[in-house]
Amino acid sequence: MNIRLTELSHGGGCGCKIAPAVLQEILSQSAPMTGFADLLVGTESSDDAAVYRLNDSQAIVATTDFFMPIVDDPFDFGRIAATNALSDIYAMGGKPLFALAIVGMPVGKLSPDIIRRILAGGESVCKAAGIPIAGGHSIDSPEPIYGLVGIGVVHPDKVKRNNQARLGDALILAKPLGIGVFADAMKKGHLDEAGYAQMLASTTQLNTPGIPLAEMDGVHAITDVTGFGLLGHLLEICRGSGLSAEVRFSDLPVHSQALELAQRGFSPGASERNWASYGHDVGLPQGMAEWQRKLLCDPQTSGGLLVACEAGLVPEVLSMMTTEGFDQAGVIGRMGEGEGIQVIP
């Protein structure tokens, strides 16, 4: 009997993430981690990974990320999950060193061959990143879960946090939006081969520009856009930096196949959960269509880097991204005074 992986899980990809408002409530009573002078990045800034200084020239970057299937092909699921997990290392300006596998599988429903193909997909991505999967942990779980613990290294002075954007910084988004739209269309049987190919190419593209971005002093903040959508992760930059942001909708890169699907009404439930969590901090232009608002909150799985940098550095950043294979990267807005986000047409 053929089993669709997505039928075994209640959610998929980064759309599985707990809604921002609920997560904030859960973590609100957590005690701050104090007394660790070498912990350069912890839980205080909602950043992408932890960073711990080893010495004057080396710091360890550590992260973990895992989720339930966003696609039905086992190998593709493994590739997407692994790429997404390593993205947090790149988002800190780090270089991956090795990974550990996180595996939870319903062993009574999935054959060993299917599970092995999921692991092989993750291994192929780590091979492309030039790192080994050096171990891991597995459990028998009711829903399939796969991901990685990622370990990387970065110079302590070159860590790129998400809370150090500056007034007047340009905002650059490296990958187009629309992965959540793709996932919703696929779940409902309306994603064609061209759309799936576009989705897969994006979600398995390693965010390697994070490494050269770490060497640019004019790059002030980086995060990757994942389950909270563009607005959610940009708000983390705004709140941490004590600034506002302006986003021009017409400048947003959107996957061509996803744009048409979004206009037809495809959107995952996580988009509405995201908006309910932070919509009160976002100003929208009069007459904005419902599909446009949802796209701004669309949960991205293995999404692109969101970069805040000096306006004069934009040509160099875009040129580097093109060289790295991110030829749809573009300027989407800027950082300003005040609070929240203002979306303009």
C-alpha angles and dihedrals in degrees: 000000000000113000122197109223092217090058090063096059134060092220140010141222119341088336083083091070118117110258113267095244093048092047090050090053092049093050098038094095096045113121115244116250104246133164096047106107093179094054096099096175124022136144097307097089105036087241128167100254143000118260123201123185115230098178141330093295106030136057128173118234114204131182142152129207132168139153147164123277119296091179134033100230106093096212092048091048090054092048094050094047093049094046090050093051095050090049090078090061092052091045090063091051090255134141115229116243105178142329141222121215123238110203130178115166138168092236092186091059104034123059121234088247093059092047090048090053090053090053091045090055091055091046091053091056093048089050089053089050089051096243137113129236095233100185141312145176134269136196137179104250134172092239128040113257128178136169145116145259103227124205121190143158134234138167108263091233093052100053110132109215126187095234105062104077114139134219110276095019116149117236117226125188114201102196131039120253127243109085093122089051090053091050093051092048091049092049089054094046098251103109113105128203094267091053093047091050091052091048093049095046091054099043093049096048109109114230092236095153086081090079098056090038088062089063093056113090091197091062103092106173139014135181133158121242110236137135099348092057129232095300094047096053093041089053088056088057091047096048094044093047096042092237142108129236137218118210124192108211094202090060096054114115109231127180106257094228091047094051092062091045092049091052088053090056104261111148133139122243090246089071090065092044089052093050091048088054100051110005090109088069095052129082116206128197117253113268097020110160120243092242091055093053091049092050090057088058096038109137109240121209111207088354129178132280117267109212131193111198143152111287091236091058095058097097092051093047093048092047091052091048091052089052089051091053099262098120095154094060113124147164109270103173147314144261118257143172123287130026140305131014130293116202116204128189 
